[in-house]
PDB file of C-alpha atoms in Angstrom:
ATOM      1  CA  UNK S   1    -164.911 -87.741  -0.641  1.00 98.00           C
ATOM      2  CA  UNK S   2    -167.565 -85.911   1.061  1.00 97.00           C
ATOM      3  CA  UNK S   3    -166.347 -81.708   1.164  1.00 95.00           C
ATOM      4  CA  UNK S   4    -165.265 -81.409   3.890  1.00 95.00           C
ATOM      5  CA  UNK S   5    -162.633 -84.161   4.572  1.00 97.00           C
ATOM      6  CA  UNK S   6    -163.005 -82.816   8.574  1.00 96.00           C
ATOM      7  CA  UNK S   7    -166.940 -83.815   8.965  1.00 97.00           C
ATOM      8  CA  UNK S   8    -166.227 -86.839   6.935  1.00 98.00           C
ATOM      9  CA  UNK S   9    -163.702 -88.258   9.534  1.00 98.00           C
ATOM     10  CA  UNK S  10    -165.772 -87.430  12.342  1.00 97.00           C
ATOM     11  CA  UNK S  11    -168.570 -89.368  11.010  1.00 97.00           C
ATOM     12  CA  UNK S  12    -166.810 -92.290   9.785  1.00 98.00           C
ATOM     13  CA  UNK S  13    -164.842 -92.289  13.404  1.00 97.00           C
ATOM     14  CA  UNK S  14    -167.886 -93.504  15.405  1.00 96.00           C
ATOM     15  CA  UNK S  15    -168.858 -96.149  13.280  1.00 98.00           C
ATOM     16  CA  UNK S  16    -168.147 -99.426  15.378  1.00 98.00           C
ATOM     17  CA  UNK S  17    -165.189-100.990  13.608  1.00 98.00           C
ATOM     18  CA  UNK S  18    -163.716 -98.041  11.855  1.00 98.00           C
ATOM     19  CA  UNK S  19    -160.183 -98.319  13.187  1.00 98.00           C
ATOM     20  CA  UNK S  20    -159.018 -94.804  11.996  1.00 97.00           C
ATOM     21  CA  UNK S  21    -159.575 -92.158   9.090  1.00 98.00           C
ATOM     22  CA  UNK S  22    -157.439 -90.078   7.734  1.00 98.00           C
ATOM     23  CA  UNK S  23    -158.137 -86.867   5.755  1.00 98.00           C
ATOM     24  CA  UNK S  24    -155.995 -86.353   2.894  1.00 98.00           C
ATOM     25  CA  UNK S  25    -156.552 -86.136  -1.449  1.00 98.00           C
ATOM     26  CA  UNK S  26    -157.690 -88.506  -3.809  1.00 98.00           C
ATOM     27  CA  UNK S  27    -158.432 -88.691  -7.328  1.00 98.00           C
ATOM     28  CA  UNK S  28    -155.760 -86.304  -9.161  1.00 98.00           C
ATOM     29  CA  UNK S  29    -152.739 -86.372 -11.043  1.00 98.00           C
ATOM     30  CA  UNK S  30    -150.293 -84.101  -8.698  1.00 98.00           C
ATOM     31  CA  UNK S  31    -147.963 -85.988  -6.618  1.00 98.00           C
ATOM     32  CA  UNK S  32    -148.224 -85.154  -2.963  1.00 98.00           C
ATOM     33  CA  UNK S  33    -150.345 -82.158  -3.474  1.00 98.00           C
ATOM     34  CA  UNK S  34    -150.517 -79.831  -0.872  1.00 98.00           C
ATOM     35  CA  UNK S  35    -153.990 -78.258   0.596  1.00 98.00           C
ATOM     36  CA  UNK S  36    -153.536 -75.021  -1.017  1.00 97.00           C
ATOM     37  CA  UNK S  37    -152.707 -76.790  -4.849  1.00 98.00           C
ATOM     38  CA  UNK S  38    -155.664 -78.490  -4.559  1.00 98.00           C
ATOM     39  CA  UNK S  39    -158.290 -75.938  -3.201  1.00 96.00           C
ATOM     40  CA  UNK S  40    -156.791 -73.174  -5.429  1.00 96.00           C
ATOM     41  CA  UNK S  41    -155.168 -75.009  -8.575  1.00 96.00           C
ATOM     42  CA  UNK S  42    -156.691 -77.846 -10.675  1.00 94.00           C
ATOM     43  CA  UNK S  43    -154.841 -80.580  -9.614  1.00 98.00           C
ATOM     44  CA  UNK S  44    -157.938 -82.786 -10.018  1.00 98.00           C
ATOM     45  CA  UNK S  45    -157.904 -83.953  -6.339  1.00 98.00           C
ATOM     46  CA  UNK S  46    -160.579 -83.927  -4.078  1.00 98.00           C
ATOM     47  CA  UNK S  47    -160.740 -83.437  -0.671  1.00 98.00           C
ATOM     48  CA  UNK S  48    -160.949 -86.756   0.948  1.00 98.00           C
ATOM     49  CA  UNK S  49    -160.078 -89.516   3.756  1.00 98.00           C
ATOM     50  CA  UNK S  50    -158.894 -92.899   4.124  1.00 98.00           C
ATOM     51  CA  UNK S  51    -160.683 -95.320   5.946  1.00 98.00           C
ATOM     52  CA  UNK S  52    -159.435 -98.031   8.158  1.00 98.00           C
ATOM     53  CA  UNK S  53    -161.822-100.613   9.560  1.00 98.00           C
ATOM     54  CA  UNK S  54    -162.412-104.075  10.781  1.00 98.00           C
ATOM     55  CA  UNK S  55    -164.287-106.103   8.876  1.00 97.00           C
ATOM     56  CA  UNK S  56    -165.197-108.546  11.149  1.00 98.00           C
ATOM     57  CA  UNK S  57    -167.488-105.396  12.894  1.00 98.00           C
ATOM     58  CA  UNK S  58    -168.439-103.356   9.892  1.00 98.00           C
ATOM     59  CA  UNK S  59    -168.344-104.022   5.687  1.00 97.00           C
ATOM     60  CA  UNK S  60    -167.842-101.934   3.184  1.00 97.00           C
ATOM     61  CA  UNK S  61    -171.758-101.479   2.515  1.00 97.00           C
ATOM     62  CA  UNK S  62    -172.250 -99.994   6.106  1.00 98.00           C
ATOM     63  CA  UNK S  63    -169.637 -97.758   5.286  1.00 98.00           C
ATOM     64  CA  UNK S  64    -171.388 -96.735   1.858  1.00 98.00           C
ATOM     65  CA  UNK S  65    -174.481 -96.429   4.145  1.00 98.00           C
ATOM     66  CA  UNK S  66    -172.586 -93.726   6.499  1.00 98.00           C
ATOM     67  CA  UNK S  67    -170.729 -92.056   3.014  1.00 98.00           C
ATOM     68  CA  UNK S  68    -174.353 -91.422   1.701  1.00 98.00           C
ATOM     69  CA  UNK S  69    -175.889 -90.241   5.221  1.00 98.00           C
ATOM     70  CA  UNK S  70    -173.361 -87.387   5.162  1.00 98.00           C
ATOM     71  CA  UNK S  71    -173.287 -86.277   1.787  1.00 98.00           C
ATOM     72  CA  UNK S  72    -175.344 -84.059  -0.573  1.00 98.00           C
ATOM     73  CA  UNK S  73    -175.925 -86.359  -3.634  1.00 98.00           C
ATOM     74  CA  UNK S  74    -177.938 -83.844  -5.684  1.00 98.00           C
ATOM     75  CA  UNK S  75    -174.950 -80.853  -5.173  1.00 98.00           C
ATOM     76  CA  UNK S  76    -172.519 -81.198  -8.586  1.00 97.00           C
ATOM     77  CA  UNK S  77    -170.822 -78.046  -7.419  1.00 97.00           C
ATOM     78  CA  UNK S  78    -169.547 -79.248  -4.027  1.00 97.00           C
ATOM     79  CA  UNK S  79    -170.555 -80.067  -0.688  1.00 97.00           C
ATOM     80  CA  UNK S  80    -172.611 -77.417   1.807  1.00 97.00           C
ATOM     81  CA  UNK S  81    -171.039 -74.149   2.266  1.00 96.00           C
ATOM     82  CA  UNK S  82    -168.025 -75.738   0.103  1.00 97.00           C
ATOM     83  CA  UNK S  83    -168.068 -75.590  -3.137  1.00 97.00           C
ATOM     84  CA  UNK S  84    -165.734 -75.957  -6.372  1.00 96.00           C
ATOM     85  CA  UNK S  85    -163.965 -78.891  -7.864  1.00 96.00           C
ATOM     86  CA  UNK S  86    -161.789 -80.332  -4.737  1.00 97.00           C
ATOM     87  CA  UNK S  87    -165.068 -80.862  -2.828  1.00 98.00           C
ATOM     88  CA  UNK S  88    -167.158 -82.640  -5.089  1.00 98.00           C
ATOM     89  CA  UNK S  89    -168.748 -85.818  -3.810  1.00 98.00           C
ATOM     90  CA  UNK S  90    -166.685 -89.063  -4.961  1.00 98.00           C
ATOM     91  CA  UNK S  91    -167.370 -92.518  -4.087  1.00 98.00           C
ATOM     92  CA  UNK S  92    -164.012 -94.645  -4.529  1.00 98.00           C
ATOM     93  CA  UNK S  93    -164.046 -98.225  -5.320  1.00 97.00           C
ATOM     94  CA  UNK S  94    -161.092-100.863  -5.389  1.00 96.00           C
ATOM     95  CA  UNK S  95    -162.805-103.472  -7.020  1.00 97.00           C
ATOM     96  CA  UNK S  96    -165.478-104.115  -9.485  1.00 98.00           C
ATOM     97  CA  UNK S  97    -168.062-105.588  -6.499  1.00 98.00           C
ATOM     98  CA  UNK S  98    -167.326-102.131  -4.534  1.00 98.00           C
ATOM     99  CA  UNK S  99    -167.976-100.276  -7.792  1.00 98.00           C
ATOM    100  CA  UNK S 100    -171.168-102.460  -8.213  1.00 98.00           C
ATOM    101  CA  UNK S 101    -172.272-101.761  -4.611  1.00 98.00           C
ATOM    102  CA  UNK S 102    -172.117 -97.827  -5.573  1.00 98.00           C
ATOM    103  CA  UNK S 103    -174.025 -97.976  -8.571  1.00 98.00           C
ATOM    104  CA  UNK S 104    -176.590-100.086  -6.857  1.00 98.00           C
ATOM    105  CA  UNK S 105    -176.850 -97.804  -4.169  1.00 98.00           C
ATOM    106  CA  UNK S 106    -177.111 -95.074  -6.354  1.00 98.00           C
ATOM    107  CA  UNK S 107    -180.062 -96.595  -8.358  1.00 98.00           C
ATOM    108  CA  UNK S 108    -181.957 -97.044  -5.091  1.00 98.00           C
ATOM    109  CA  UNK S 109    -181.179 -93.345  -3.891  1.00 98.00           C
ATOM    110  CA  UNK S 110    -182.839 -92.182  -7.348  1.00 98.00           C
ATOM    111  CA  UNK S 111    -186.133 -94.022  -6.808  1.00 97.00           C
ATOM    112  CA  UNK S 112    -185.925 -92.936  -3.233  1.00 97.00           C
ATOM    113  CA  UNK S 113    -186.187 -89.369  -4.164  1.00 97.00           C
ATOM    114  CA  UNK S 114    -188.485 -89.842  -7.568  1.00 96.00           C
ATOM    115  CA  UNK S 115    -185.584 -90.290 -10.062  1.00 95.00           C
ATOM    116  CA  UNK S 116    -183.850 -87.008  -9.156  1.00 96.00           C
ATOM    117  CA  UNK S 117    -180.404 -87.836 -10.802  1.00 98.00           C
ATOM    118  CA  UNK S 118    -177.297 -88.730  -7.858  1.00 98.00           C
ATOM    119  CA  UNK S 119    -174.413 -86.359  -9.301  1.00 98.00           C
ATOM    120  CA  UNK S 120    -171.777 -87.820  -6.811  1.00 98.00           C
ATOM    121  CA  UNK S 121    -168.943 -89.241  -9.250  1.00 98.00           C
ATOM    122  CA  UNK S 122    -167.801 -92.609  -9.227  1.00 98.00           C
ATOM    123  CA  UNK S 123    -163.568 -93.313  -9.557  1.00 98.00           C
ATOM    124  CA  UNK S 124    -161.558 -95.716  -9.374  1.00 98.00           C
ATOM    125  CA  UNK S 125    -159.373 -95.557  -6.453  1.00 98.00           C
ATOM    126  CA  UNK S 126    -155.441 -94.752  -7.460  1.00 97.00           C
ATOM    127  CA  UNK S 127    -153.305 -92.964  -4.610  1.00 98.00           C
ATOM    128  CA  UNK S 128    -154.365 -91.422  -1.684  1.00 98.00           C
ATOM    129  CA  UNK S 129    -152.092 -88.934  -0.196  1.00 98.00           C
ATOM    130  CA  UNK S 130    -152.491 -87.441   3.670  1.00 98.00           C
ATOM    131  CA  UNK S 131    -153.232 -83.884   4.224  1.00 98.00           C
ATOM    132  CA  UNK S 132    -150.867 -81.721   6.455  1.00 98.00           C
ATOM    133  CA  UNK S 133    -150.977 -82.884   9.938  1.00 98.00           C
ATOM    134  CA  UNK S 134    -153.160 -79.480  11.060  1.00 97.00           C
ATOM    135  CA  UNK S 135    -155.989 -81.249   9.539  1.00 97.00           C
ATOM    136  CA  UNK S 136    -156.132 -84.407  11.168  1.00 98.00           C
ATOM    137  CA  UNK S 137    -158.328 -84.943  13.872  1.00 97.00           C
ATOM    138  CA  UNK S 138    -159.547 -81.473  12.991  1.00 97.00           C
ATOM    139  CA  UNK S 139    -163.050 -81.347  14.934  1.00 97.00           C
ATOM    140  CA  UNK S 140    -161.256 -83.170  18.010  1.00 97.00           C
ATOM    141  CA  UNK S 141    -158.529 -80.694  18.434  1.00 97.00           C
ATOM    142  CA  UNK S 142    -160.082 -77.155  17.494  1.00 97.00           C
ATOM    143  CA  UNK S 143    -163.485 -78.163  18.577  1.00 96.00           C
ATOM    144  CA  UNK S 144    -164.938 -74.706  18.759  1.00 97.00           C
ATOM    145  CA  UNK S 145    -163.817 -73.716  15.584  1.00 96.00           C
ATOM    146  CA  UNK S 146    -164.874 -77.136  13.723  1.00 97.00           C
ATOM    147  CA  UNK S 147    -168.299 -76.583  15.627  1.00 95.00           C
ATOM    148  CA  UNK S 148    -168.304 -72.870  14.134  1.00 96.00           C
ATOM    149  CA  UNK S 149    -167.724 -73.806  10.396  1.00 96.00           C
ATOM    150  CA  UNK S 150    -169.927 -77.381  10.815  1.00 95.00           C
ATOM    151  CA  UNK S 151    -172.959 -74.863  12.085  1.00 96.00           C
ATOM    152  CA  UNK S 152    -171.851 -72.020   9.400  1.00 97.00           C
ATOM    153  CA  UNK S 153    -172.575 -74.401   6.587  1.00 96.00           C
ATOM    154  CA  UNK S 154    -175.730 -76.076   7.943  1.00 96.00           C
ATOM    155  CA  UNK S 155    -174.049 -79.093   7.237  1.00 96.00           C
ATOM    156  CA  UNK S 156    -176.311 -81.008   9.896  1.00 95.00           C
ATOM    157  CA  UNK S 157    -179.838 -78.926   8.728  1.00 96.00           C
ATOM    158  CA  UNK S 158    -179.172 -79.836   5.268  1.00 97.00           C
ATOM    159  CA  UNK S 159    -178.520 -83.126   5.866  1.00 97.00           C
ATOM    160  CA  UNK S 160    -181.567 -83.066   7.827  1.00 97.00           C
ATOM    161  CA  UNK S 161    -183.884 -81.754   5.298  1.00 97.00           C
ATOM    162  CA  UNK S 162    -182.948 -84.573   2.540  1.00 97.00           C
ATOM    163  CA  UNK S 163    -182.659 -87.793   4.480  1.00 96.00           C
ATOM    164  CA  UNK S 164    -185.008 -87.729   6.952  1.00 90.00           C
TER     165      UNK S 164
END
C-alpha cells in the first residue's frame, strides 16, 4: 500500500516479471468494502494492490526495492497529495522471511537518511479484496486525467527530492 493504489500499479507494471497488479483494499475488517467505505468510513483498509509476478524474473526483494522507490516513508498521515487513514504506507508480508526482509530494509532506510524514523506500517497480510473495475488500469485508460492528479500531487518531484 502506497496512496494511491493507481501510481502503485503503474510502477509495479513495468517491473520485468510482474505478471499483473491489481488495485484493490487490504488490511481492514469490512468484508468487500467498497471505495467510498474505505476513503470516507473507518473500515481500517488501505488503499492497495495485489501483485502477481514470476519469480523466476523478479523476487520479492526487487519488489520491496520498487515498493520503497515509490513511497514516502517519513509521511504517517498518507501518501503525497493523499492523505488520511486508507492511504497510509503498508508493507504486507506472508511469511516471517518477507516480514524480516521489511524490517531489514527499513533499518537500512533509517541509516540512509541519519536515523530519521520509517513510519510506513508493517501487517500481516489477511484478505485482499479488488476495487471497482473503474479503477483498474486507471493511468492506462484515463491517461490525461491520471497524468493530471500524478502532476497535481508532485508525486514524481517528491519522490525526487528524497531518493535521489
Amino acid at each position: 500500500a502506497g496512496g494511491c493504489f493507481w501510481c502503485m500499479e503503474e510502477s509495479f507494471d513495468k517491473v520485468t516479471g510482474v505478471i499483473k497488479s491489481i488495485s484493490g483494499y487490504s488490511g481492514g475488517h469490512v468484508k468487500n468494502p467498497t471505495y467510498k467505505q474505505v476513503i470516507y468510513k473507518d473500515t481500517g483498509h488501505v488503499e492497495a494492490i495485489t501483485v502477481f509476478y514470476n519469480p523466476k524474473l523478479t523476487s520479492y526483494e526487487k519488489l520491496l526495492d520498487v515498493f520503497w522507490a515509490n513511497i514516502d516513508p517519513f509521511d504517517a498521515d498518507g501518501q503525497f497529495c493523499d492523505k488520511g487513514k486508507s492511504y497510509r504506507s503498508v508493507a504486507f508480508y506472508d511469511n516471517l522471511k518477507q516480514k524480516k526482509l521489511i524490517q531489514d530494509s527499513i533499518i537500512n532506510i533509517e541509516e540512509k537518511f541519519n536515523k530519521k524514523k520509517v513510519v510506513t506500517l508493517v501487517w500481516k497480510f489477511e484478505k485482499f479484496y479488488a476495487a471497482e473495475t473503474y479503477h483498474q488500469d486507471y493511468y492506462q485508460n484515463n491517461f490525461l486525467r491520471y497524468l493530471a492528479y500524478k502532476s497535481g500531487c508532485q508525486r514524481e518531484k517528491i519522490l525526487k527530492k528524497i531518493w535521489n
